[in-house]
Coordinates of C-alpha atoms in Angstrom, one line a residue:
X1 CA -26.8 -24.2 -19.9
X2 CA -30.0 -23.2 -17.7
X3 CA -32.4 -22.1 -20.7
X4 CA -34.7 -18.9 -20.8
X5 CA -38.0 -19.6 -19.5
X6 CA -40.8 -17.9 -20.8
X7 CA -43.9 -18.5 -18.8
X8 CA -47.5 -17.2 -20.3
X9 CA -49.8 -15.7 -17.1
X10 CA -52.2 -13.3 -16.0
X11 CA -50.5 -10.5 -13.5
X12 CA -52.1 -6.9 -12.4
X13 CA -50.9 -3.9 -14.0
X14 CA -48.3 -2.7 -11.9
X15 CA -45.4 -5.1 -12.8
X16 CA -44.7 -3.8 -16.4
X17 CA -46.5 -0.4 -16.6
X18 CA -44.1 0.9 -14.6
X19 CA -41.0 -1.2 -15.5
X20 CA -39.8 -2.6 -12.1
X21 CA -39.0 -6.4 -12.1
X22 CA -40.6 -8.6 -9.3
X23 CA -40.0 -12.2 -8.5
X24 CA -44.0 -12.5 -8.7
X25 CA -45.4 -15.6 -7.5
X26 CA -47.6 -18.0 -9.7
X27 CA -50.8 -17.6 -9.1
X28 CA -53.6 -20.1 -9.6
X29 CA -55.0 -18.4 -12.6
X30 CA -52.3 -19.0 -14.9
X31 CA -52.2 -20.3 -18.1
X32 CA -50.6 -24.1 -17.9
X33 CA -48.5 -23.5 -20.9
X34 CA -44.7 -23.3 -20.5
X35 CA -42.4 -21.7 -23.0
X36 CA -38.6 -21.8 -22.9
X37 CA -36.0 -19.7 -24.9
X38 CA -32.8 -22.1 -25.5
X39 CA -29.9 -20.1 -26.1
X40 CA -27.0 -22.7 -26.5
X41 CA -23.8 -22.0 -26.1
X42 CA -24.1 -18.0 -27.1
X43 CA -22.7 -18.3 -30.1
X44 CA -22.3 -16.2 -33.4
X45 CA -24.0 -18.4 -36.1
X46 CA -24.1 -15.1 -38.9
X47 CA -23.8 -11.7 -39.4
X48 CA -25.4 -9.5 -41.5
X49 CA -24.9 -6.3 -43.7
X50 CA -23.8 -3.3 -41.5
X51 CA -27.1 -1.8 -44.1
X52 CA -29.0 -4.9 -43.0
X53 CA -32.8 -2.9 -42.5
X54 CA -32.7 -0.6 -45.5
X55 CA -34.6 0.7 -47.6
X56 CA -37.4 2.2 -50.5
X57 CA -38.6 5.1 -52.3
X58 CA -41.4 3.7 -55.0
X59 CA -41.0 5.4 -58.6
X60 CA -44.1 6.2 -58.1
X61 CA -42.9 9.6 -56.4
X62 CA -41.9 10.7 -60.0
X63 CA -45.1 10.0 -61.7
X64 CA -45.0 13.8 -61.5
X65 CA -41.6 15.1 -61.0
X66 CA -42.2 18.2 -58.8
X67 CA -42.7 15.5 -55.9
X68 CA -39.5 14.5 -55.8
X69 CA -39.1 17.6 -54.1
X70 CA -40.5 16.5 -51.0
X71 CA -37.3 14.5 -50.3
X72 CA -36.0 18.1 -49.6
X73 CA -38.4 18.7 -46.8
X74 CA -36.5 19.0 -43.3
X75 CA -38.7 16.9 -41.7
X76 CA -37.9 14.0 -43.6
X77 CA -34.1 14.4 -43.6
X78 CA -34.2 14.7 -40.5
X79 CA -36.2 11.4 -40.0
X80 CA -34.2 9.5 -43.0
X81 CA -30.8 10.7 -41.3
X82 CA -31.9 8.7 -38.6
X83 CA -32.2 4.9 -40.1
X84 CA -28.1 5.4 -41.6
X85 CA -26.6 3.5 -42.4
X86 CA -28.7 2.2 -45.1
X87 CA -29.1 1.1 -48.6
X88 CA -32.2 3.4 -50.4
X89 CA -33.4 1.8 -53.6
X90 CA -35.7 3.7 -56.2
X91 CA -37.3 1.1 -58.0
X92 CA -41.0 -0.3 -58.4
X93 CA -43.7 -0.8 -60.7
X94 CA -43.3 2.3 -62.5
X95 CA -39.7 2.2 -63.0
X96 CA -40.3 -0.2 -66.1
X97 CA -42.2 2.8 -67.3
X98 CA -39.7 5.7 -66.7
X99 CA -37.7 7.6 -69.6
X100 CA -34.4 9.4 -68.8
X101 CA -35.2 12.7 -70.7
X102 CA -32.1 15.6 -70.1
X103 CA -33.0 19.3 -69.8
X104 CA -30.0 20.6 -69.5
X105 CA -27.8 22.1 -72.7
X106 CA -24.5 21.1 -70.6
X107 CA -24.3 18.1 -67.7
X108 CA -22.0 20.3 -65.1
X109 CA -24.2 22.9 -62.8
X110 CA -22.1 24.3 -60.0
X111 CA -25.3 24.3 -57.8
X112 CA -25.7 20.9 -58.3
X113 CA -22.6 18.5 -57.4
X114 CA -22.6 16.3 -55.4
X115 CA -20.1 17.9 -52.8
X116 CA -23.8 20.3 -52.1
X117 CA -24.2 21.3 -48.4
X118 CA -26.6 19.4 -46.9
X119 CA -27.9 22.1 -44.7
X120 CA -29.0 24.4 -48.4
X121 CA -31.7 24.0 -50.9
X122 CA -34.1 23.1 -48.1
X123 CA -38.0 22.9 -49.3
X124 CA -40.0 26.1 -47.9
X125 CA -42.6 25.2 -45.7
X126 CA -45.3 26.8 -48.0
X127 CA -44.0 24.7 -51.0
X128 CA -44.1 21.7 -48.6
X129 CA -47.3 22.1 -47.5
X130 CA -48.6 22.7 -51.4
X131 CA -47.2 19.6 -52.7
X132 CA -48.4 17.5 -49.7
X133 CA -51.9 18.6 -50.3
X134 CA -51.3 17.7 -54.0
X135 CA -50.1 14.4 -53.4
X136 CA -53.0 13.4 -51.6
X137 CA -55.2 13.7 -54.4
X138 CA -52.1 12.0 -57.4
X139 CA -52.3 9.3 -55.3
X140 CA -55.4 8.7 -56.1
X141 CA -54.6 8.6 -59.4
X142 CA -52.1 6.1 -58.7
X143 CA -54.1 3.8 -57.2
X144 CA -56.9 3.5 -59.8
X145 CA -53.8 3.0 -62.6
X146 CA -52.6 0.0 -60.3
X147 CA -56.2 -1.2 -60.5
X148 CA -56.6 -1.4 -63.9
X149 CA -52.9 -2.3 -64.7
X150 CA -52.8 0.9 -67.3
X151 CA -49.5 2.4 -66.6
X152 CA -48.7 5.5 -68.8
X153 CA -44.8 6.2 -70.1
X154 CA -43.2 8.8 -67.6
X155 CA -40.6 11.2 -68.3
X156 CA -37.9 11.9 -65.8
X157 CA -35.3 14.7 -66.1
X158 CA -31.9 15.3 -64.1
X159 CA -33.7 16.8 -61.4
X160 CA -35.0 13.4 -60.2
X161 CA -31.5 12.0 -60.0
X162 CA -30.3 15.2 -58.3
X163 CA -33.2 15.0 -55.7
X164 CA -32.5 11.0 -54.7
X165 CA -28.7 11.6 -55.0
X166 CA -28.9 14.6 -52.7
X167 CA -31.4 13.0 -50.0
X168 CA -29.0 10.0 -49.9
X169 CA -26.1 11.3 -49.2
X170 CA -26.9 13.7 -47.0
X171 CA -29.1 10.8 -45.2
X172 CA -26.0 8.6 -45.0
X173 CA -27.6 6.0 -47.7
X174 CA -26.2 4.4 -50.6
X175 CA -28.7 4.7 -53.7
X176 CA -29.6 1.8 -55.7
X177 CA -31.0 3.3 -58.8
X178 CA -33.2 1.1 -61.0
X179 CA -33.5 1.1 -64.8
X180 CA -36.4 0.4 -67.2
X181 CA -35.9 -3.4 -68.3
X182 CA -39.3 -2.8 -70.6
X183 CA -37.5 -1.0 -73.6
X184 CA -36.8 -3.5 -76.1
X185 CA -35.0 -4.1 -79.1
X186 CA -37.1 -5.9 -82.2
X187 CA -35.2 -9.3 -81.1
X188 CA -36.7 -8.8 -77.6
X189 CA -33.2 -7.7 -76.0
X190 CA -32.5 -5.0 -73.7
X191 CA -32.7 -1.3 -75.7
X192 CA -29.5 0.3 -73.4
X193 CA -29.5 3.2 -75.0
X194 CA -31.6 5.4 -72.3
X195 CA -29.4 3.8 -69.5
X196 CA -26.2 4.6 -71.2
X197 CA -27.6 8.8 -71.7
X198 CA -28.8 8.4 -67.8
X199 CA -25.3 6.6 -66.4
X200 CA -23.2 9.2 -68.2
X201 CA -25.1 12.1 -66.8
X202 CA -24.5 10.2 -63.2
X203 CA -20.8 10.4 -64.5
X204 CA -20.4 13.8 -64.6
X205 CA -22.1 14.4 -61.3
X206 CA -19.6 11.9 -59.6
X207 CA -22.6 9.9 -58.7
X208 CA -21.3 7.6 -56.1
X209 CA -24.9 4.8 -56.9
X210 CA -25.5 1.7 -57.6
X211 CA -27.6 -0.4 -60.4
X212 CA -30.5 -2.2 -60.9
X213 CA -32.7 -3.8 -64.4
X214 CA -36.4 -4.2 -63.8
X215 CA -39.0 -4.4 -61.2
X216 CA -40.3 -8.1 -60.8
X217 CA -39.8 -9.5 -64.3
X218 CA -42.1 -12.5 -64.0
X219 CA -44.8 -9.8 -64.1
X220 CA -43.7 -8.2 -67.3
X221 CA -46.1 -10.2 -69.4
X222 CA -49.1 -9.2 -67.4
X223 CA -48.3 -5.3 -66.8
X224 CA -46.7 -4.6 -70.3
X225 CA -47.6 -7.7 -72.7
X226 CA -43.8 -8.5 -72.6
X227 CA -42.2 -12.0 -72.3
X228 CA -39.0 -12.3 -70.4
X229 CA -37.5 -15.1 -69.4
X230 CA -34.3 -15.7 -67.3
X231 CA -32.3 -16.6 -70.2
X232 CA -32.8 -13.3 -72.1
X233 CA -33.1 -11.0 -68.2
X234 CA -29.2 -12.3 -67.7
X235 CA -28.0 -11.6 -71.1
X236 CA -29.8 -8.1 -70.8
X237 CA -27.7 -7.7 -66.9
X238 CA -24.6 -8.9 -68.8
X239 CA -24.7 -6.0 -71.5
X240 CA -25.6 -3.5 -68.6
X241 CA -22.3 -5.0 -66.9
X242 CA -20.3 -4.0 -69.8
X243 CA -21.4 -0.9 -70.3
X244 CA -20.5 0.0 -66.4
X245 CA -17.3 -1.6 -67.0
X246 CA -16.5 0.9 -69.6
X247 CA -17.1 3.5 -66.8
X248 CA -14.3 4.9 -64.9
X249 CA -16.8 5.9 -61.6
X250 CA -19.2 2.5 -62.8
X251 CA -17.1 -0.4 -63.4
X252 CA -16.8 -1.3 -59.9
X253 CA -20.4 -0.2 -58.8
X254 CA -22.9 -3.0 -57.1
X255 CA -25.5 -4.4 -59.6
X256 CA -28.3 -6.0 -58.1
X257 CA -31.0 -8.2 -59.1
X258 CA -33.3 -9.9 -60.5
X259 CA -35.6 -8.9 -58.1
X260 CA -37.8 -11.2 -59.0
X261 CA -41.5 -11.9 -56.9
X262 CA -41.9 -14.6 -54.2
X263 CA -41.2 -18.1 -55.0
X264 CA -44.7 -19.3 -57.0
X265 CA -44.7 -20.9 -60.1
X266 CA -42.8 -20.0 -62.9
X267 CA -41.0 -17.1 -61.2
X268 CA -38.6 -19.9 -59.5
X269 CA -38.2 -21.5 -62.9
X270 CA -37.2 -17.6 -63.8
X271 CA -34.5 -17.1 -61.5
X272 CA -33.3 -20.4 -61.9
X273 CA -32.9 -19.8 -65.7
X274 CA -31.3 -16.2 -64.8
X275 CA -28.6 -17.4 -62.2
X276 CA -27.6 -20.2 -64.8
X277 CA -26.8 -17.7 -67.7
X278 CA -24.9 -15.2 -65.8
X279 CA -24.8 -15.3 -61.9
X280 CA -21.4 -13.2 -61.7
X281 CA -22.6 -10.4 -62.9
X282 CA -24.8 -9.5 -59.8
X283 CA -23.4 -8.7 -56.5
X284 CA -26.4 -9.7 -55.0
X285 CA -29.1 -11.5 -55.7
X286 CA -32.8 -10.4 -54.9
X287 CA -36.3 -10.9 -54.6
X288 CA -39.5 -9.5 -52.7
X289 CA -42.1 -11.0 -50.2
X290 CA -45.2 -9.5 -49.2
X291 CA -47.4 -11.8 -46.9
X292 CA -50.7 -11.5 -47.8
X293 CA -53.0 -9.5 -50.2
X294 CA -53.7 -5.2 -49.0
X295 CA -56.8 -5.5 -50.1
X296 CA -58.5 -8.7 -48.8
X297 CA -56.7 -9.1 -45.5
X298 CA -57.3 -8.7 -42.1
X299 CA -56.4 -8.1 -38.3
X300 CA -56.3 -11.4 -37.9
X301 CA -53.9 -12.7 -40.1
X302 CA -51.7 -9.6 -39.2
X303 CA -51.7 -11.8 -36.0
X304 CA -51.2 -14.9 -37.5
X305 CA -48.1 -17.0 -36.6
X306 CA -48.8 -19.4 -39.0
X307 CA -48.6 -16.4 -41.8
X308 CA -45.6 -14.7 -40.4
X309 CA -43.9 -18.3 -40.5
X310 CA -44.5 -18.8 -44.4
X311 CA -41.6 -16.3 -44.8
X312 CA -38.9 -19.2 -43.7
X313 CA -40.6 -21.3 -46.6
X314 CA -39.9 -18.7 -49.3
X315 CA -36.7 -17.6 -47.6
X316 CA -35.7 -21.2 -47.7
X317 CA -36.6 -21.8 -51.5
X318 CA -34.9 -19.1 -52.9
X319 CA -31.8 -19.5 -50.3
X320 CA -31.4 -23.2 -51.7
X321 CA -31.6 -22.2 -55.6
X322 CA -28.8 -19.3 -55.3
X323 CA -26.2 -21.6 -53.4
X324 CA -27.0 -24.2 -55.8
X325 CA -26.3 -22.0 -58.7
X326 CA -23.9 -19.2 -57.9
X327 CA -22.4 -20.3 -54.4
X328 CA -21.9 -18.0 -51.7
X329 CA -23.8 -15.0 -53.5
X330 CA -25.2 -12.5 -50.6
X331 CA -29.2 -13.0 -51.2
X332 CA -31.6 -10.0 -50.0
X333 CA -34.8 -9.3 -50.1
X334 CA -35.1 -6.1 -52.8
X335 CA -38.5 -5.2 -51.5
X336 CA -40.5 -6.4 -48.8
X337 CA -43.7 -5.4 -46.6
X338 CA -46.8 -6.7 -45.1
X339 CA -49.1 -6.4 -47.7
X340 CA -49.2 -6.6 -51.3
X341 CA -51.1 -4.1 -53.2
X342 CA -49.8 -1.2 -52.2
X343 CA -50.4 -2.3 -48.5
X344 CA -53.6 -2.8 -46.3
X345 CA -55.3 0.3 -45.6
X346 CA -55.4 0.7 -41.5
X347 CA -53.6 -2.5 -40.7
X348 CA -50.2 -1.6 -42.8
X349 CA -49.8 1.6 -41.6
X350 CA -50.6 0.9 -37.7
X351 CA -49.3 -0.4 -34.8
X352 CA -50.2 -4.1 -35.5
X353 CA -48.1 -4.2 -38.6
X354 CA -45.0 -4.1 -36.3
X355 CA -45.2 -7.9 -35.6
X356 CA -44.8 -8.5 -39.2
X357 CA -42.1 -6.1 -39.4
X358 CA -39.9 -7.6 -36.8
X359 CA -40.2 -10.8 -36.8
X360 CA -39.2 -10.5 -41.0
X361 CA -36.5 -8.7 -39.6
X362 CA -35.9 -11.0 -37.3
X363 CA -36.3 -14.2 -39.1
X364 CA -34.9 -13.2 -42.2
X365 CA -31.5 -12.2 -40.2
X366 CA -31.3 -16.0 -38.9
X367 CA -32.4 -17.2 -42.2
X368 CA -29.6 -16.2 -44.2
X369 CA -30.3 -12.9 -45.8
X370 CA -28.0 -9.9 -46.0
X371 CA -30.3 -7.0 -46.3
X372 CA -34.0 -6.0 -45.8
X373 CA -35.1 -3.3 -47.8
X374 CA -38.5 -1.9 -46.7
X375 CA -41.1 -0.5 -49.1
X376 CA -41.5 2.4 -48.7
X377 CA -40.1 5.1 -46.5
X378 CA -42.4 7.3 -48.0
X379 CA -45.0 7.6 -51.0
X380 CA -47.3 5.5 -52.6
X381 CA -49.4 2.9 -51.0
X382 CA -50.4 2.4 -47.2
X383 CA -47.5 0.4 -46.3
X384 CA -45.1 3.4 -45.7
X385 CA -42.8 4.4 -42.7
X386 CA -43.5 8.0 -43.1
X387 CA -47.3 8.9 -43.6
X388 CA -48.7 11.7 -46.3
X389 CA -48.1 14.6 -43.7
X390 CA -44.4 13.3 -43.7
X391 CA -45.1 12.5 -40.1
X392 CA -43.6 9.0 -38.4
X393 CA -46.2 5.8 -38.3
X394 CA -45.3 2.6 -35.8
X395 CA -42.9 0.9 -37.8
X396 CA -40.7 3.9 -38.6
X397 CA -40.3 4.1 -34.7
X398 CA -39.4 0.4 -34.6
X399 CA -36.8 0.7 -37.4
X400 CA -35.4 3.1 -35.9
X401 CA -34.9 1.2 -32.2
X402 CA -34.2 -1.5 -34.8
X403 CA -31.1 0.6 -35.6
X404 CA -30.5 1.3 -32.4
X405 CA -30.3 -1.4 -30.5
X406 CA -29.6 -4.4 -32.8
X407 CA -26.0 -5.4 -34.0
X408 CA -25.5 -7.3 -36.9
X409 CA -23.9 -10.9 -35.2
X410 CA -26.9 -13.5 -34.7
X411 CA -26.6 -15.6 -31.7
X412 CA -29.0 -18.9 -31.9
X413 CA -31.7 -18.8 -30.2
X414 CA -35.0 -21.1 -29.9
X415 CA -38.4 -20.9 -28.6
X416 CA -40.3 -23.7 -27.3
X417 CA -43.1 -25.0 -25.3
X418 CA -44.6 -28.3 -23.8
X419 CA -46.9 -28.5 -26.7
X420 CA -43.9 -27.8 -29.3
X421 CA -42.0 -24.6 -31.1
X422 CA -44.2 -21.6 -29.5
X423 CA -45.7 -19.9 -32.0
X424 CA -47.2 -16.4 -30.3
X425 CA -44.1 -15.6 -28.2
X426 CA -41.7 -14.9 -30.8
X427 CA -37.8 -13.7 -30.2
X428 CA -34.7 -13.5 -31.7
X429 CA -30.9 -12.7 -30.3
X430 CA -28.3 -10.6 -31.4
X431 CA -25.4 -8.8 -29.8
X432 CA -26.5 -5.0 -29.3
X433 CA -25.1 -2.4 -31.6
X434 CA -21.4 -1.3 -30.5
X435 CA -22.5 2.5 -31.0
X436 CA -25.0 2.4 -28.4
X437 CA -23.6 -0.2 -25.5
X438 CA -19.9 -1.6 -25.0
X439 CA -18.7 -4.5 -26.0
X440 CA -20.1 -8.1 -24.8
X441 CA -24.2 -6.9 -24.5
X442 CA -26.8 -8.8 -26.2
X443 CA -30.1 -7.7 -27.3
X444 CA -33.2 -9.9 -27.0
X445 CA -35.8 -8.9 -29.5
X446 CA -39.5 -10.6 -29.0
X447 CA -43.0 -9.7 -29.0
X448 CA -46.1 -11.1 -27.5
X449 CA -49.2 -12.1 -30.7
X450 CA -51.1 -13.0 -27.4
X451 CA -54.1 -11.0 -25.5
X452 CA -52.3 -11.8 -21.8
X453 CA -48.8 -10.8 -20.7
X454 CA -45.5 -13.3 -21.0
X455 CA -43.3 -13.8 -18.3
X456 CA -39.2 -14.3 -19.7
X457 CA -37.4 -16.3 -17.0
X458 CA -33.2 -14.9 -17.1
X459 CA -30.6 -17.7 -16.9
X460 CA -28.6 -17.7 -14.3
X461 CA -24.8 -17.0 -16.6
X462 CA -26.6 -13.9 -17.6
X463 CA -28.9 -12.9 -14.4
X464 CA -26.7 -10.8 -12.8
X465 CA -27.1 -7.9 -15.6
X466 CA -28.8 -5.1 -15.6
X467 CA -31.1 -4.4 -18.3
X468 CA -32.5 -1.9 -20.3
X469 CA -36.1 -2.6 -21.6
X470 CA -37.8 -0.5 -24.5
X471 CA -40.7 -2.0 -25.1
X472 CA -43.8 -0.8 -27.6
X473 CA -47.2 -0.8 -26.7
X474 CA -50.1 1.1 -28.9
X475 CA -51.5 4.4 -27.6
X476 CA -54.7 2.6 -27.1
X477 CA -54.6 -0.1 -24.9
X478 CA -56.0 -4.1 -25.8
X479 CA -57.2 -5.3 -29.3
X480 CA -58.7 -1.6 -30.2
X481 CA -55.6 0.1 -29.9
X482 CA -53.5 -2.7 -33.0
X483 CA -55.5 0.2 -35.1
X484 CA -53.7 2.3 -33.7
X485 CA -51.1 5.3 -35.8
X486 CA -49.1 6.2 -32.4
X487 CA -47.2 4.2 -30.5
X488 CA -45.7 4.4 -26.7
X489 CA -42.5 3.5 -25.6
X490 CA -42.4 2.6 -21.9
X491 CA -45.3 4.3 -21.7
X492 CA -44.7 7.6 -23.6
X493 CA -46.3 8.7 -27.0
X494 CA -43.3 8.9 -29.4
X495 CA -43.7 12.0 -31.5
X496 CA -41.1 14.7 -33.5
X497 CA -39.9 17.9 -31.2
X498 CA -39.6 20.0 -34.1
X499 CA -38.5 19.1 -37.6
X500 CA -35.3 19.2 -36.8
X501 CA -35.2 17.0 -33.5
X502 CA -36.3 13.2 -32.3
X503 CA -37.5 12.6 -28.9
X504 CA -34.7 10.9 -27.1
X505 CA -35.2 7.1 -27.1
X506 CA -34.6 6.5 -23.8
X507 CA -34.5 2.5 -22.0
X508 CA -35.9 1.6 -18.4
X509 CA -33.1 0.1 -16.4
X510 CA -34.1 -2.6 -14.6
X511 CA -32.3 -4.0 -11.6
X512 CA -31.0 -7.4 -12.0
X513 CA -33.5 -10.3 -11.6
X514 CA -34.9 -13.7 -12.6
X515 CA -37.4 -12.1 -15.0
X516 CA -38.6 -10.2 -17.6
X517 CA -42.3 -8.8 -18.5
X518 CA -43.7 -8.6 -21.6
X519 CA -47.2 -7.3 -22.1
X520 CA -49.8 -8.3 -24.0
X521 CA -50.0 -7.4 -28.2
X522 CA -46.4 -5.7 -27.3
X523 CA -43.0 -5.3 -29.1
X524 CA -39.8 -5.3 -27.2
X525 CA -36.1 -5.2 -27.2
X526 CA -33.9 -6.0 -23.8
X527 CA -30.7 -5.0 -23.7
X528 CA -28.5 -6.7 -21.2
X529 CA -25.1 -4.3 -21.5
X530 CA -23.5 -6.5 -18.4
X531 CA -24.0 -9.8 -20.0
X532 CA -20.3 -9.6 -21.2
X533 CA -21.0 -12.2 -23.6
X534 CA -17.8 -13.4 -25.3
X535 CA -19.1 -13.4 -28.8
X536 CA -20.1 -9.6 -28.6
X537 CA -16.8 -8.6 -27.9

């Protein structure tokens, strides 16, 4: 099969600002490097979770439980509704630090089942607006606790369960609740009696959820002065097995975990020593990835190919230990983002954190793993999809094409040059989502790292399709504009109507050609809905 072409070169302005596709000529100014996309034969290697780009809410939101009523705001149902269909986990640092304590004299409110209308109990605007302002400064108080690792014990009532169990069904998500691993009996093992009070409130409610025990255990020692290792964490996830299995709405609810940190040191040795004891008792099995540190990085590792490639060395790490030690267990990644930390102030939450976004997405899809769940959709930190004012950053727009455009089924694909792999022309291939195209279309994610424009040669099997490109570009144009907090696509500002409405994300169809454009520091997805690929049918 004729391969893709991809061909690095100066060209003016015209060709892909306004989206035609020319059979431009070479000129004598371009770069000499050649790189070529090999596609094989078009076939399905893997699929993925239906859920596969989910996603987090950090306990952090609950540090003081009035903010959980943000998760009532319109805006951001209407944004959440969105990204469906999608796991939601509430977990995080904090969650090791959070005490179930019931209010209520009896478990059953009318008001508060979980058959509630969606369209009541919607947060006035005024409130809104009050507990934004709020937040603003509790974060700050969040912050300086991470800083000194002093985390103080936090209460939680009903109403926190209500809130996340209302937003999540009503944004077509699945909740993932996690529970405090850090309460301990004398002998060091799990002290269940705070999940048992929380899952039998859950109960009552009809809860349709899902379970998880602790937030990154190999760091229990140095947040908490607790030792844990994978022996005792497995026992601790078989006694929370049996107590779900003596639930009627529990004993055949997903259980996640360990969710330990990256592969470094003793944290391997950790989920090794975990997936001997008792590797049946999780559905899945999950970790987190963050690639560098929030507070030390910069644009130019954001940028880094060499950094955005260290994910397929973890990835392959922790893939290797679970089918070694529990055989065809579904691995994800329980919480992942660009920076550790909380995130990198202005590089996280801007435009040039897309390329980290999706090419994890990306990568991780070919890689082996089931589910990406991104932290967080909104509060704490820098890294999140939804800023303070509840209004969309980069990466929420990107997720959401993500879910637009992108089927689960991963076709091979490879990218290569005459100097070897290419490195700053990055794609991926997957056959397009059913509920946006028809049958047979293929999607061809990619993104240029480079300061000039790429050129993507068509093969000739597929050339005679039209296709639809929705590509990303900053508001700002060149390097300045990776800074930037808006994005365009095809060359329009995406922004909310109203609270209740999303711009329509619309594709530029191209006529059939040879080529594709790509500008420079861009993010793109081509969707080829004539390909009539037999694999995507």
């Amino acid at each position: 099969m004729k391969p893709f072409t991809v061909l690095l070169l100066l060209f003016t302005f015209c060709p892909y600002r306004n989206g035609s596709r020319t059979r431009t000529d070479r000129s004598a100014d371009e770069p000499s490097e050649d790189v070529d996309l090999d596609v094989g034969g078009l076939a399905v290697f893997r699929r993925v979770d239906p859920r596969f780009l989910s996603l987090t809410i950090d306990a952090s939101l609950a540090s003081e439980e009035r903010f959980m009523s943000l998760l009532s705001s319109q805006k951001m149902r209407t944004l959440a509704k969105a990204l469906s269909p999608a796991f939601l986990r509430f977990g995080g640092t904090r969650q090791d630090f959070m005490v179930f304590e019931p209010q209520r004299r009896r478990h059953l409110d009318s008001d508060l089942t979980a058959d509630e209308s969606c369209d009541e109990d919607v947060l006035p605007w005024w409130v809104e607006e009050h507990l934004k302002l709020d937040w603003a400064h509790q974060k700050l108080v969040l912050i300086k606790e991470d800083l000194q690792r002093t985390y103080r014990r936090l209460q939680f009532t009903e109403f926190t369960v209500d809130q996340l169990q209302s937003f999540s069904k009503c944004s077509g998500y699945h909740l993932i609740f996690g529970l405090n691993a850090l309460l301990r009996m004398p002998d060091n093992s799990w002290n269940s009696s705070n999940a048992r009070q929380l899952l039998r409130y859950c109960e009552t409610q009809q809860y349709n959820m899902s379970w998880e025990l602790g937030n990154e255990p190999n760091s229990f020692e140095k947040k908490a002065g607790i030792r844990v290792d994978g022996h005792q964490l497995s026992l601790d996830f078989i006694q929370l097995r049996k107590i779900m299995s003596q639930s009627k709405m529990y004993q055949n609810a997903g259980l996640f975990g360990p969710d330990v940190g990256q592969p470094r040191h003793h944290r391997v040795d950790l989920l090794q020593s975990f997936l001997q004891t008792g590797p049946e008792v999780i559905d899945a099995c999950t970790w987190h990835h963050y690639y560098v540190n929030g507070r030390n990085t910069s644009l130019q590792e954001f940028l880094d190919p060499e950094i955005l490639d260290s994910l397929s060395l973890k990835t392959s790490e922790v893939v290797k230990k679970v089918k070694l030690l529990s055989p065809g267990k579904p691995v994800w990644l329980g919480e992942t983002s660009s920076a550790y930390g909380g995130g990198a102030v202005g590089l996280s939450d801007t435009f040039v954190a897309g390329f980290m976004w999706l090419d994890k997405l990306g990568l991780a899809a070919t890689l082996g793993l089931d589910v990406v769940m991104r932290q967080v959709l909104v509060g704490s930190g820098s890294y999140h999809l939804v800023d303070d004012n509840l209004d969309p950053l980069p990466d929420y727009w990107l997720s959401i094409l993500y879910k637009k455009l992108v089927g689960p089924e991963v076709l091979k694909i490879s990218v290569f040059s005459n100097l070897g792999r290419s490195k700053r022309v990055r794609a991926y291939l997957h056959c397009t989502n059913k509920k946006s195209y028809g049958s047979g279309a293929i999607t061809l994610i990619s993104m240029n790292l480079n300061k000039k424009p790429a050129r993507i040669s068509i093969p000739t099997l597929i050339s005679s399709s039209t296709v639809d490109a929705f590509i990303l570009q900053s508001e700002q144009p060149a390097e300045e504009g990776l800074h930037s907090r808006s994005v365009r696509l095809n060359g329009e500002v995406l922004k909310m109507v109203d609270d209740t409405t999303l711009p329509e994300l619309r594709g530029r169809r191209l006529l059939p050609s040879d080529h594709l454009q790509l500008p420079s520091y861009s993010l793109a997805f081509f969707v080829l809905p004539d390909a009539q690929v037999v694999a995507c049918r």
